[in-house]
């Protein structure tokens, strides 16, 4: 059944009245509660910022508490109140709703509760709809901090089906909530399943990668990466993020190795001027580009093999590894536990962790024949492609389900005479 047919069946000819929020309930401001007031146990409490960061659409338990003495001075939400964070740094989040299904809870300033006789989750879903968002936008004030006042919220119109028959109205609201909750649950279930699948595939990939790159002593030579005839490490340098331009000479900034690049790359994300590039250290095709600093031990020495057609500039806090091995083979080796174990002994620094080029040169790498390196790379490329396709597909699939929920939510709130909401 389509959403439109479902809506027609739900309404079954009943009247729908577009009512001002001020006509169906009252807004009550929170007061006096700050994060520093939280204690280990006591009276349940909600800070407005947590509505953005900790809560979903509805909740029946708080994450924090305040002392009973302070709670006596604070405004409190009760079951079926709609809690609203009324300030935000962006227009989309301001007036984010939380349907409160629990016992009494103290609420902070910069939020308010809406007390009413409707289905609270019906209201929460409506507050996320495009119909509500369109009305809200004209009442937002403030520059850096965006806010909507209770007097303006009171003017916003909401569709109330069968408003002269509260019992039937609540039954219709409950059915709409059931449908929308089922979409939310399906999205959550799909997210959990795909995340578990991704985790399993990554573990499988990591296991095979480590197995393929583990050689018994005497099976192949394990040579220092900086040994003559094996390779040499060269520090990058001479450009910064502020030097990026739309087109020009390709470049890799060390920070991009964490955020943008995978095992290998044949195109750069950014460019610098040809004039600046002449002063920079460069990686040639087949070289590795390695981030030599990070805020954590795991990421330091993350590497990308440059397999593009021309040379590229490399920033400071990175180094270039010029070598005579299969570039992807070396890049995969940098991901193995064997490399990580050796790397850890050379990490220095407190807040910023780093490994210098001289230390990298001492790390031992197994050096099988070129044919064996190519065979290993061919196998790992297949695993890498499979894992990447799941990694990229996961957010796409979740986004699709979220859009499906939003479509049906907005459709289910598109009651007759929606133009009345703008009057």
mmCIF file of C-alpha atoms in Angstrom:
data_model
loop_
_atom_site.group_PDB
_atom_site.id
_atom_site.type_symbol
_atom_site.label_atom_id
_atom_site.label_comp_id
_atom_site.label_asym_id
_atom_site.label_seq_id
_atom_site.Cartn_x
_atom_site.Cartn_y
_atom_site.Cartn_z
ATOM 1 C CA UNK A 1 0.000 0.000 0.000
ATOM 2 C CA UNK A 2 1.384 3.431 -0.925
ATOM 3 C CA UNK A 3 1.812 6.143 1.673
ATOM 4 C CA UNK A 4 -0.945 8.222 0.043
ATOM 5 C CA UNK A 5 -3.464 5.338 0.035
ATOM 6 C CA UNK A 6 -2.490 4.573 3.610
ATOM 7 C CA UNK A 7 -3.130 8.182 4.603
ATOM 8 C CA UNK A 8 -6.552 8.119 2.918
ATOM 9 C CA UNK A 9 -7.451 4.912 4.775
ATOM 10 C CA UNK A 10 -6.260 6.343 8.089
ATOM 11 C CA UNK A 11 -8.327 9.489 7.660
ATOM 12 C CA UNK A 12 -11.384 7.669 6.288
ATOM 13 C CA UNK A 13 -13.154 10.934 5.626
ATOM 14 C CA UNK A 14 -12.486 12.553 9.004
ATOM 15 C CA UNK A 15 -11.740 16.247 9.275
ATOM 16 C CA UNK A 16 -8.178 17.440 9.820
ATOM 17 C CA UNK A 17 -7.658 20.786 11.506
ATOM 18 C CA UNK A 18 -4.412 22.745 11.212
ATOM 19 C CA UNK A 19 -4.019 24.089 14.731
ATOM 20 C CA UNK A 20 -1.462 26.440 16.237
ATOM 21 C CA UNK A 21 0.860 24.760 18.726
ATOM 22 C CA UNK A 22 -0.196 27.470 21.205
ATOM 23 C CA UNK A 23 -3.798 26.255 20.918
ATOM 24 C CA UNK A 24 -3.021 22.631 21.780
ATOM 25 C CA UNK A 25 -0.449 23.039 24.554
ATOM 26 C CA UNK A 26 1.880 25.237 26.582
ATOM 27 C CA UNK A 27 5.604 25.932 26.314
ATOM 28 C CA UNK A 28 7.567 25.958 29.595
ATOM 29 C CA UNK A 29 11.195 27.091 29.722
ATOM 30 C CA UNK A 30 13.935 25.133 31.460
ATOM 31 C CA UNK A 31 16.143 26.910 34.009
ATOM 32 C CA UNK A 32 19.297 26.895 36.065
ATOM 33 C CA UNK A 33 20.876 23.546 35.191
ATOM 34 C CA UNK A 34 24.469 23.391 33.921
ATOM 35 C CA UNK A 35 26.678 20.439 33.004
ATOM 36 C CA UNK A 36 28.861 21.060 36.060
ATOM 37 C CA UNK A 37 25.823 20.286 38.253
ATOM 38 C CA UNK A 38 25.717 16.611 37.213
ATOM 39 C CA UNK A 39 26.342 14.059 39.971
ATOM 40 C CA UNK A 40 26.773 10.258 40.031
ATOM 41 C CA UNK A 41 23.250 9.560 41.245
ATOM 42 C CA UNK A 42 20.230 11.560 42.279
ATOM 43 C CA UNK A 43 17.349 13.172 40.380
ATOM 44 C CA UNK A 44 17.204 12.491 36.585
ATOM 45 C CA UNK A 45 18.277 15.501 34.491
ATOM 46 C CA UNK A 46 18.664 16.483 30.821
ATOM 47 C CA UNK A 47 20.942 19.227 29.466
ATOM 48 C CA UNK A 48 19.834 20.788 26.185
ATOM 49 C CA UNK A 49 23.107 19.915 24.410
ATOM 50 C CA UNK A 50 22.466 16.220 25.024
ATOM 51 C CA UNK A 51 19.364 16.348 22.833
ATOM 52 C CA UNK A 52 21.754 16.767 19.905
ATOM 53 C CA UNK A 53 24.435 14.332 21.040
ATOM 54 C CA UNK A 54 22.965 11.600 23.272
ATOM 55 C CA UNK A 55 19.266 11.161 22.552
ATOM 56 C CA UNK A 56 17.254 9.938 19.589
ATOM 57 C CA UNK A 57 13.633 10.758 18.817
ATOM 58 C CA UNK A 58 12.333 9.449 22.172
ATOM 59 C CA UNK A 59 13.653 8.349 25.570
ATOM 60 C CA UNK A 60 12.449 7.150 28.966
ATOM 61 C CA UNK A 61 15.753 7.376 30.884
ATOM 62 C CA UNK A 62 18.350 10.116 31.350
ATOM 63 C CA UNK A 63 22.114 9.796 31.135
ATOM 64 C CA UNK A 64 22.728 12.166 34.068
ATOM 65 C CA UNK A 65 21.517 13.246 37.490
ATOM 66 C CA UNK A 66 21.490 16.265 39.784
ATOM 67 C CA UNK A 67 21.206 16.525 43.548
ATOM 68 C CA UNK A 68 17.657 16.440 44.990
ATOM 69 C CA UNK A 69 18.296 19.914 46.499
ATOM 70 C CA UNK A 70 19.026 21.416 43.064
ATOM 71 C CA UNK A 71 16.197 19.444 41.454
ATOM 72 C CA UNK A 72 13.715 21.184 43.789
ATOM 73 C CA UNK A 73 14.659 24.499 42.137
ATOM 74 C CA UNK A 74 14.444 23.273 38.517
ATOM 75 C CA UNK A 75 11.619 22.947 36.046
ATOM 76 C CA UNK A 76 10.751 19.341 35.307
ATOM 77 C CA UNK A 77 9.525 17.340 32.375
ATOM 78 C CA UNK A 78 6.899 14.668 32.916
ATOM 79 C CA UNK A 79 5.782 11.721 30.823
ATOM 80 C CA UNK A 80 4.382 12.726 27.397
ATOM 81 C CA UNK A 81 6.100 16.140 27.367
ATOM 82 C CA UNK A 82 7.936 17.101 24.180
ATOM 83 C CA UNK A 83 11.403 18.439 25.028
ATOM 84 C CA UNK A 84 12.960 20.963 22.652
ATOM 85 C CA UNK A 85 16.519 22.262 22.354
ATOM 86 C CA UNK A 86 15.806 25.848 21.362
ATOM 87 C CA UNK A 87 19.325 27.062 20.501
ATOM 88 C CA UNK A 88 21.897 25.723 18.038
ATOM 89 C CA UNK A 89 24.768 26.882 15.859
ATOM 90 C CA UNK A 90 22.842 25.865 12.720
ATOM 91 C CA UNK A 91 19.302 26.263 11.426
ATOM 92 C CA UNK A 92 18.694 22.547 10.829
ATOM 93 C CA UNK A 93 19.200 21.544 14.487
ATOM 94 C CA UNK A 94 17.486 24.389 16.291
ATOM 95 C CA UNK A 95 14.252 23.131 17.959
ATOM 96 C CA UNK A 96 15.395 19.513 17.857
ATOM 97 C CA UNK A 97 12.696 17.409 19.573
ATOM 98 C CA UNK A 98 12.812 14.626 22.164
ATOM 99 C CA UNK A 99 9.629 12.740 23.072
ATOM 100 C CA UNK A 100 9.920 12.152 26.825
ATOM 101 C CA UNK A 101 8.379 8.829 27.927
ATOM 102 C CA UNK A 102 9.919 8.542 31.403
ATOM 103 C CA UNK A 103 9.194 9.836 34.892
ATOM 104 C CA UNK A 104 9.943 13.378 35.996
ATOM 105 C CA UNK A 105 13.298 14.829 34.876
ATOM 106 C CA UNK A 106 14.888 18.243 35.468
ATOM 107 C CA UNK A 107 15.640 20.278 32.337
ATOM 108 C CA UNK A 108 18.252 22.945 31.629
ATOM 109 C CA UNK A 109 18.054 26.408 30.156
ATOM 110 C CA UNK A 110 18.227 26.785 26.340
ATOM 111 C CA UNK A 111 15.508 24.172 26.159
ATOM 112 C CA UNK A 112 11.818 24.070 26.860
ATOM 113 C CA UNK A 113 9.096 21.489 27.244
ATOM 114 C CA UNK A 114 5.792 21.440 25.395
ATOM 115 C CA UNK A 115 2.925 20.111 27.535
ATOM 116 C CA UNK A 116 -0.091 18.868 25.592
ATOM 117 C CA UNK A 117 -2.722 16.116 25.222
ATOM 118 C CA UNK A 118 -1.509 14.666 21.887
ATOM 119 C CA UNK A 119 0.650 11.620 21.141
ATOM 120 C CA UNK A 120 4.133 12.901 22.015
ATOM 121 C CA UNK A 121 5.890 10.796 19.373
ATOM 122 C CA UNK A 122 3.440 12.093 16.753
ATOM 123 C CA UNK A 123 4.602 15.590 17.678
ATOM 124 C CA UNK A 124 8.291 14.568 17.640
ATOM 125 C CA UNK A 125 8.006 13.062 14.154
ATOM 126 C CA UNK A 126 6.134 16.180 12.990
ATOM 127 C CA UNK A 127 8.861 18.479 14.380
ATOM 128 C CA UNK A 128 11.334 16.689 12.085
ATOM 129 C CA UNK A 129 9.115 16.971 8.999
ATOM 130 C CA UNK A 130 9.674 19.336 6.093
ATOM 131 C CA UNK A 131 6.297 20.973 6.832
ATOM 132 C CA UNK A 132 7.461 21.973 10.321
ATOM 133 C CA UNK A 133 10.969 22.958 9.170
ATOM 134 C CA UNK A 134 9.544 25.304 6.514
ATOM 135 C CA UNK A 135 7.414 27.100 9.114
ATOM 136 C CA UNK A 136 10.237 27.212 11.685
ATOM 137 C CA UNK A 137 12.718 28.923 9.339
ATOM 138 C CA UNK A 138 10.862 32.236 9.318
ATOM 139 C CA UNK A 139 11.039 32.489 13.125
ATOM 140 C CA UNK A 140 14.773 31.799 13.604
ATOM 141 C CA UNK A 141 16.738 34.713 15.073
ATOM 142 C CA UNK A 142 20.348 35.302 16.183
ATOM 143 C CA UNK A 143 23.693 35.423 14.412
ATOM 144 C CA UNK A 144 26.214 32.915 15.743
ATOM 145 C CA UNK A 145 23.684 31.212 18.031
ATOM 146 C CA UNK A 146 20.367 30.507 16.305
ATOM 147 C CA UNK A 147 17.184 30.316 18.359
ATOM 148 C CA UNK A 148 13.378 30.258 18.199
ATOM 149 C CA UNK A 149 11.235 31.767 20.963
ATOM 150 C CA UNK A 150 8.261 30.060 22.596
ATOM 151 C CA UNK A 151 5.942 32.834 21.376
ATOM 152 C CA UNK A 152 6.978 32.148 17.777
ATOM 153 C CA UNK A 153 6.795 28.361 18.180
ATOM 154 C CA UNK A 154 3.246 28.838 19.437
ATOM 155 C CA UNK A 155 2.280 30.234 16.006
ATOM 156 C CA UNK A 156 3.397 27.145 14.074
ATOM 157 C CA UNK A 157 0.532 25.039 12.674
ATOM 158 C CA UNK A 158 0.253 21.283 13.086
ATOM 159 C CA UNK A 159 -2.337 18.951 11.498
ATOM 160 C CA UNK A 160 -4.584 17.377 14.142
ATOM 161 C CA UNK A 161 -6.861 14.676 12.670
ATOM 162 C CA UNK A 162 -10.405 14.508 14.075
ATOM 163 C CA UNK A 163 -9.654 17.264 16.574
ATOM 164 C CA UNK A 164 -13.231 17.188 17.963
ATOM 165 C CA UNK A 165 -12.889 13.491 18.891
ATOM 166 C CA UNK A 166 -9.730 13.093 21.056
ATOM 167 C CA UNK A 167 -9.976 9.295 21.281
ATOM 168 C CA UNK A 168 -10.160 8.831 17.500
ATOM 169 C CA UNK A 169 -7.514 11.517 16.954
ATOM 170 C CA UNK A 170 -5.056 9.733 19.248
ATOM 171 C CA UNK A 171 -5.781 6.414 17.495
ATOM 172 C CA UNK A 172 -4.897 7.944 14.111
ATOM 173 C CA UNK A 173 -1.790 9.640 15.552
ATOM 174 C CA UNK A 174 -0.705 6.327 17.112
ATOM 175 C CA UNK A 175 -0.993 4.510 13.783
ATOM 176 C CA UNK A 176 1.109 7.159 12.041
ATOM 177 C CA UNK A 177 3.704 6.816 14.822
ATOM 178 C CA UNK A 178 3.675 3.016 14.439
ATOM 179 C CA UNK A 179 4.392 3.286 10.704
ATOM 180 C CA UNK A 180 7.192 5.826 11.171
ATOM 181 C CA UNK A 181 8.701 3.909 14.092
ATOM 182 C CA UNK A 182 8.804 0.779 11.925
ATOM 183 C CA UNK A 183 10.836 2.668 9.303
ATOM 184 C CA UNK A 184 13.201 3.890 12.033
ATOM 185 C CA UNK A 185 13.589 0.343 13.387
ATOM 186 C CA UNK A 186 14.247 -1.063 9.896
ATOM 187 C CA UNK A 187 16.940 1.568 9.306
ATOM 188 C CA UNK A 188 18.586 0.742 12.649
ATOM 189 C CA UNK A 189 18.430 -2.993 11.928
ATOM 190 C CA UNK A 190 19.942 -2.564 8.478
ATOM 191 C CA UNK A 191 22.709 -0.352 9.899
ATOM 192 C CA UNK A 192 23.564 -2.983 12.514
ATOM 193 C CA UNK A 193 23.585 -5.807 9.945
ATOM 194 C CA UNK A 194 25.745 -3.958 7.436
ATOM 195 C CA UNK A 195 28.137 -2.755 10.126
ATOM 196 C CA UNK A 196 28.539 -6.336 11.398
ATOM 197 C CA UNK A 197 29.129 -7.559 7.838
ATOM 198 C CA UNK A 198 31.722 -4.857 7.264
ATOM 199 C CA UNK A 199 33.512 -5.686 10.528
ATOM 200 C CA UNK A 200 33.612 -9.384 9.644
ATOM 201 C CA UNK A 201 34.942 -8.726 6.131
ATOM 202 C CA UNK A 202 37.623 -6.381 7.459
ATOM 203 C CA UNK A 203 38.770 -8.956 10.022
ATOM 204 C CA UNK A 204 38.884 -11.598 7.299
ATOM 205 C CA UNK A 205 40.832 -9.254 5.045
ATOM 206 C CA UNK A 206 43.294 -8.346 7.810
ATOM 207 C CA UNK A 207 43.844 -12.032 8.623
ATOM 208 C CA UNK A 208 44.610 -12.992 5.010
ATOM 209 C CA UNK A 209 46.799 -9.945 4.483
ATOM 210 C CA UNK A 210 48.905 -10.790 7.537
ATOM 211 C CA UNK A 211 49.101 -14.448 6.496
ATOM 212 C CA UNK A 212 50.158 -13.643 2.937
ATOM 213 C CA UNK A 213 52.861 -11.255 4.159
ATOM 214 C CA UNK A 214 54.187 -13.564 6.892
ATOM 215 C CA UNK A 215 57.206 -15.605 5.843
ATOM 216 C CA UNK A 216 59.120 -18.078 7.961
ATOM 217 C CA UNK A 217 62.727 -17.221 8.805
ATOM 218 C CA UNK A 218 64.900 -18.486 5.972
ATOM 219 C CA UNK A 219 61.946 -18.675 3.568
ATOM 220 C CA UNK A 220 62.699 -15.199 2.191
ATOM 221 C CA UNK A 221 65.143 -12.467 3.136
ATOM 222 C CA UNK A 222 64.010 -9.863 5.680
ATOM 223 C CA UNK A 223 65.926 -6.721 4.772
ATOM 224 C CA UNK A 224 66.116 -3.244 6.361
ATOM 225 C CA UNK A 225 63.871 -0.961 4.314
ATOM 226 C CA UNK A 226 66.675 1.597 4.082
ATOM 227 C CA UNK A 227 69.349 -0.857 3.012
ATOM 228 C CA UNK A 228 71.235 0.052 -0.165
ATOM 229 C CA UNK A 229 69.540 -1.631 -3.093
ATOM 230 C CA UNK A 230 66.221 -1.921 -1.197
ATOM 231 C CA UNK A 231 65.085 1.665 -0.714
ATOM 232 C CA UNK A 232 65.633 5.136 0.694
ATOM 233 C CA UNK A 233 63.428 7.494 2.748
ATOM 234 C CA UNK A 234 63.285 11.201 1.829
ATOM 235 C CA UNK A 235 61.499 13.817 3.923
ATOM 236 C CA UNK A 236 58.737 15.855 2.259
ATOM 237 C CA UNK A 237 58.244 19.589 2.694
ATOM 238 C CA UNK A 238 57.777 23.114 1.285
ATOM 239 C CA UNK A 239 54.007 23.490 0.997
ATOM 240 C CA UNK A 240 50.975 23.862 3.303
ATOM 241 C CA UNK A 241 47.199 23.578 3.028
ATOM 242 C CA UNK A 242 46.932 27.319 2.330
ATOM 243 C CA UNK A 243 48.874 26.723 -0.906
ATOM 244 C CA UNK A 244 46.124 24.551 -2.462
ATOM 245 C CA UNK A 245 44.628 25.808 -5.753
ATOM 246 C CA UNK A 246 41.963 24.497 -8.136
ATOM 247 C CA UNK A 247 44.344 23.080 -10.749
ATOM 248 C CA UNK A 248 48.095 22.768 -11.136
ATOM 249 C CA UNK A 249 50.714 20.285 -9.942
ATOM 250 C CA UNK A 250 49.380 17.295 -8.017
ATOM 251 C CA UNK A 251 50.266 17.071 -4.319
ATOM 252 C CA UNK A 252 49.609 14.972 -1.219
ATOM 253 C CA UNK A 253 49.376 16.637 2.198
ATOM 254 C CA UNK A 254 50.205 14.292 5.064
ATOM 255 C CA UNK A 255 46.784 14.779 6.719
ATOM 256 C CA UNK A 256 45.030 13.509 3.596
ATOM 257 C CA UNK A 257 46.700 10.109 4.002
ATOM 258 C CA UNK A 258 44.497 9.551 7.077
ATOM 259 C CA UNK A 259 41.289 11.012 5.679
ATOM 260 C CA UNK A 260 41.251 10.554 1.909
ATOM 261 C CA UNK A 261 43.630 7.916 0.577
ATOM 262 C CA UNK A 262 43.591 4.135 0.789
ATOM 263 C CA UNK A 263 46.338 1.625 -0.017
ATOM 264 C CA UNK A 264 47.199 3.265 -3.345
ATOM 265 C CA UNK A 265 46.209 6.218 -5.528
ATOM 266 C CA UNK A 266 46.601 7.343 -9.136
ATOM 267 C CA UNK A 267 45.042 10.829 -8.695
ATOM 268 C CA UNK A 268 45.652 13.509 -6.093
ATOM 269 C CA UNK A 269 42.880 15.253 -4.178
ATOM 270 C CA UNK A 270 44.604 18.666 -4.306
ATOM 271 C CA UNK A 271 47.003 20.814 -6.347
ATOM 272 C CA UNK A 272 49.602 23.544 -5.884
ATOM 273 C CA UNK A 273 51.095 25.992 -8.376
ATOM 274 C CA UNK A 274 53.695 24.708 -10.836
ATOM 275 C CA UNK A 275 56.104 27.378 -9.531
ATOM 276 C CA UNK A 276 55.798 26.162 -5.930
ATOM 277 C CA UNK A 277 56.048 22.531 -7.065
ATOM 278 C CA UNK A 278 59.542 23.162 -8.446
ATOM 279 C CA UNK A 279 60.728 23.872 -4.869
ATOM 280 C CA UNK A 280 59.090 20.768 -3.356
ATOM 281 C CA UNK A 281 60.251 17.225 -2.697
ATOM 282 C CA UNK A 282 58.454 14.884 -5.057
ATOM 283 C CA UNK A 283 57.273 11.297 -5.220
ATOM 284 C CA UNK A 284 57.671 9.450 -8.523
ATOM 285 C CA UNK A 285 55.298 6.721 -9.759
ATOM 286 C CA UNK A 286 55.811 3.631 -7.602
ATOM 287 C CA UNK A 287 57.015 5.570 -4.527
ATOM 288 C CA UNK A 288 55.211 5.422 -1.183
ATOM 289 C CA UNK A 289 54.047 8.544 0.634
ATOM 290 C CA UNK A 290 54.038 8.026 4.410
ATOM 291 C CA UNK A 291 52.497 10.190 7.150
ATOM 292 C CA UNK A 292 55.196 10.332 9.828
ATOM 293 C CA UNK A 293 53.157 12.142 12.500
ATOM 294 C CA UNK A 294 49.769 11.448 14.076
ATOM 295 C CA UNK A 295 47.862 11.975 17.312
ATOM 296 C CA UNK A 296 47.733 8.212 17.894
ATOM 297 C CA UNK A 297 50.127 5.274 17.556
ATOM 298 C CA UNK A 298 47.888 3.304 15.220
ATOM 299 C CA UNK A 299 47.779 5.919 12.461
ATOM 300 C CA UNK A 300 51.391 7.089 12.509
ATOM 301 C CA UNK A 301 53.206 5.751 9.409
ATOM 302 C CA UNK A 302 50.005 5.262 7.429
ATOM 303 C CA UNK A 303 51.116 4.941 3.808
ATOM 304 C CA UNK A 304 49.747 5.291 0.282
ATOM 305 C CA UNK A 305 51.448 3.957 -2.840
ATOM 306 C CA UNK A 306 51.548 6.558 -5.628
ATOM 307 C CA UNK A 307 50.725 4.704 -8.858
ATOM 308 C CA UNK A 308 49.797 7.729 -10.992
ATOM 309 C CA UNK A 309 51.556 8.686 -14.218
ATOM 310 C CA UNK A 310 53.605 11.706 -13.088
ATOM 311 C CA UNK A 311 55.496 12.998 -10.079
ATOM 312 C CA UNK A 312 53.681 14.724 -7.198
ATOM 313 C CA UNK A 313 54.706 17.101 -4.408
ATOM 314 C CA UNK A 314 54.737 15.779 -0.821
ATOM 315 C CA UNK A 315 54.238 17.942 2.296
ATOM 316 C CA UNK A 316 56.235 18.069 5.517
ATOM 317 C CA UNK A 317 55.264 15.594 8.275
ATOM 318 C CA UNK A 318 55.405 13.011 5.499
ATOM 319 C CA UNK A 319 58.207 11.197 3.776
ATOM 320 C CA UNK A 320 58.736 9.512 0.423
ATOM 321 C CA UNK A 321 59.959 5.923 0.140
ATOM 322 C CA UNK A 322 61.830 5.269 -3.118
ATOM 323 C CA UNK A 323 62.445 1.547 -3.594
ATOM 324 C CA UNK A 324 62.784 -1.379 -6.015
ATOM 325 C CA UNK A 325 59.798 -3.412 -4.776
ATOM 326 C CA UNK A 326 56.200 -3.730 -5.929
ATOM 327 C CA UNK A 327 54.667 -0.447 -4.603
ATOM 328 C CA UNK A 328 51.359 -2.016 -3.589
ATOM 329 C CA UNK A 329 53.210 -4.870 -1.885
ATOM 330 C CA UNK A 330 55.075 -2.353 0.287
ATOM 331 C CA UNK A 331 51.890 -0.397 1.034
ATOM 332 C CA UNK A 332 50.107 -3.583 2.107
ATOM 333 C CA UNK A 333 53.117 -4.487 4.268
ATOM 334 C CA UNK A 334 52.726 -1.159 6.112
ATOM 335 C CA UNK A 335 49.249 -2.344 7.184
ATOM 336 C CA UNK A 336 50.419 -5.656 8.702
ATOM 337 C CA UNK A 337 50.871 -6.451 12.371
ATOM 338 C CA UNK A 338 54.497 -7.350 11.657
ATOM 339 C CA UNK A 339 55.180 -3.785 10.482
ATOM 340 C CA UNK A 340 53.161 -2.310 13.379
ATOM 341 C CA UNK A 341 55.163 -4.302 15.952
ATOM 342 C CA UNK A 342 58.454 -2.987 14.590
ATOM 343 C CA UNK A 343 57.177 0.570 14.224
ATOM 344 C CA UNK A 344 56.055 0.881 17.868
ATOM 345 C CA UNK A 345 59.593 0.748 19.237
ATOM 346 C CA UNK A 346 60.517 3.854 17.215
ATOM 347 C CA UNK A 347 57.544 6.100 18.100
ATOM 348 C CA UNK A 348 58.469 9.291 19.977
ATOM 349 C CA UNK A 349 56.632 12.397 21.176
ATOM 350 C CA UNK A 350 53.857 13.044 23.705
ATOM 351 C CA UNK A 351 50.737 14.678 22.228
ATOM 352 C CA UNK A 352 52.000 14.342 18.645
ATOM 353 C CA UNK A 353 53.399 10.906 17.891
ATOM 354 C CA UNK A 354 56.036 10.543 15.201
ATOM 355 C CA UNK A 355 58.503 8.141 13.574
ATOM 356 C CA UNK A 356 61.443 9.637 11.696
ATOM 357 C CA UNK A 357 62.861 8.492 8.377
ATOM 358 C CA UNK A 358 66.033 7.083 9.963
ATOM 359 C CA UNK A 359 63.940 4.791 12.175
ATOM 360 C CA UNK A 360 61.780 3.652 9.267
ATOM 361 C CA UNK A 361 64.953 2.698 7.414
ATOM 362 C CA UNK A 362 65.722 0.095 10.138
ATOM 363 C CA UNK A 363 62.401 -1.746 9.840
ATOM 364 C CA UNK A 364 62.728 -5.192 8.255
ATOM 365 C CA UNK A 365 60.554 -6.089 5.275
ATOM 366 C CA UNK A 366 60.225 -9.586 3.776
ATOM 367 C CA UNK A 367 61.465 -9.510 0.164
ATOM 368 C CA UNK A 368 60.156 -12.393 -1.937
ATOM 369 C CA UNK A 369 60.547 -12.523 -5.726
ATOM 370 C CA UNK A 370 58.831 -9.920 -7.893
ATOM 371 C CA UNK A 371 56.482 -12.674 -9.113
ATOM 372 C CA UNK A 372 55.486 -13.563 -5.537
ATOM 373 C CA UNK A 373 54.997 -9.880 -4.669
ATOM 374 C CA UNK A 374 52.687 -9.503 -7.697
ATOM 375 C CA UNK A 375 50.720 -12.641 -6.722
ATOM 376 C CA UNK A 376 50.176 -11.351 -3.182
ATOM 377 C CA UNK A 377 49.120 -7.926 -4.478
ATOM 378 C CA UNK A 378 46.588 -9.485 -6.902
ATOM 379 C CA UNK A 379 44.937 -11.401 -4.037
ATOM 380 C CA UNK A 380 44.907 -8.439 -1.644
ATOM 381 C CA UNK A 381 43.584 -6.081 -4.325
ATOM 382 C CA UNK A 382 40.501 -8.298 -4.614
ATOM 383 C CA UNK A 383 39.962 -8.205 -0.844
ATOM 384 C CA UNK A 384 40.589 -4.455 -0.804
ATOM 385 C CA UNK A 385 38.020 -3.850 -3.560
ATOM 386 C CA UNK A 386 35.438 -6.000 -1.792
ATOM 387 C CA UNK A 387 35.974 -4.299 1.570
ATOM 388 C CA UNK A 388 35.923 -0.846 -0.041
ATOM 389 C CA UNK A 389 32.673 -1.573 -1.879
ATOM 390 C CA UNK A 390 31.021 -2.502 1.421
ATOM 391 C CA UNK A 391 32.524 0.521 3.186
ATOM 392 C CA UNK A 392 31.212 2.871 0.476
ATOM 393 C CA UNK A 393 27.899 1.035 0.111
ATOM 394 C CA UNK A 394 27.078 1.129 3.827
ATOM 395 C CA UNK A 395 26.480 4.896 4.164
ATOM 396 C CA UNK A 396 24.728 4.964 0.772
ATOM 397 C CA UNK A 397 22.307 2.221 1.828
ATOM 398 C CA UNK A 398 21.659 3.870 5.203
ATOM 399 C CA UNK A 399 21.101 7.244 3.512
ATOM 400 C CA UNK A 400 18.616 5.616 1.127
ATOM 401 C CA UNK A 401 16.643 4.141 4.036
ATOM 402 C CA UNK A 402 16.738 7.470 5.867
ATOM 403 C CA UNK A 403 15.384 9.259 2.782
ATOM 404 C CA UNK A 404 12.667 6.620 2.503
ATOM 405 C CA UNK A 405 11.665 7.316 6.127
ATOM 406 C CA UNK A 406 11.699 11.084 5.475
ATOM 407 C CA UNK A 407 9.581 10.633 2.342
ATOM 408 C CA UNK A 408 6.876 8.653 4.157
ATOM 409 C CA UNK A 409 7.045 10.926 7.203
ATOM 410 C CA UNK A 410 6.435 14.022 5.083
ATOM 411 C CA UNK A 411 3.740 12.188 3.108
ATOM 412 C CA UNK A 412 1.956 11.069 6.270
ATOM 413 C CA UNK A 413 1.900 14.673 7.488
ATOM 414 C CA UNK A 414 0.588 15.982 4.145
ATOM 415 C CA UNK A 415 -2.967 16.109 5.351
ATOM 416 C CA UNK A 416 -5.710 17.857 3.364
ATOM 417 C CA UNK A 417 -5.356 21.638 3.095
ATOM 418 C CA UNK A 418 -1.600 21.724 3.880
ATOM 419 C CA UNK A 419 -1.615 25.345 2.633
ATOM 420 C CA UNK A 420 -3.369 26.194 5.885
ATOM 421 C CA UNK A 421 -0.047 25.695 7.632
ATOM 422 C CA UNK A 422 1.297 28.830 6.040
ATOM 423 C CA UNK A 423 -1.586 31.062 7.116
#
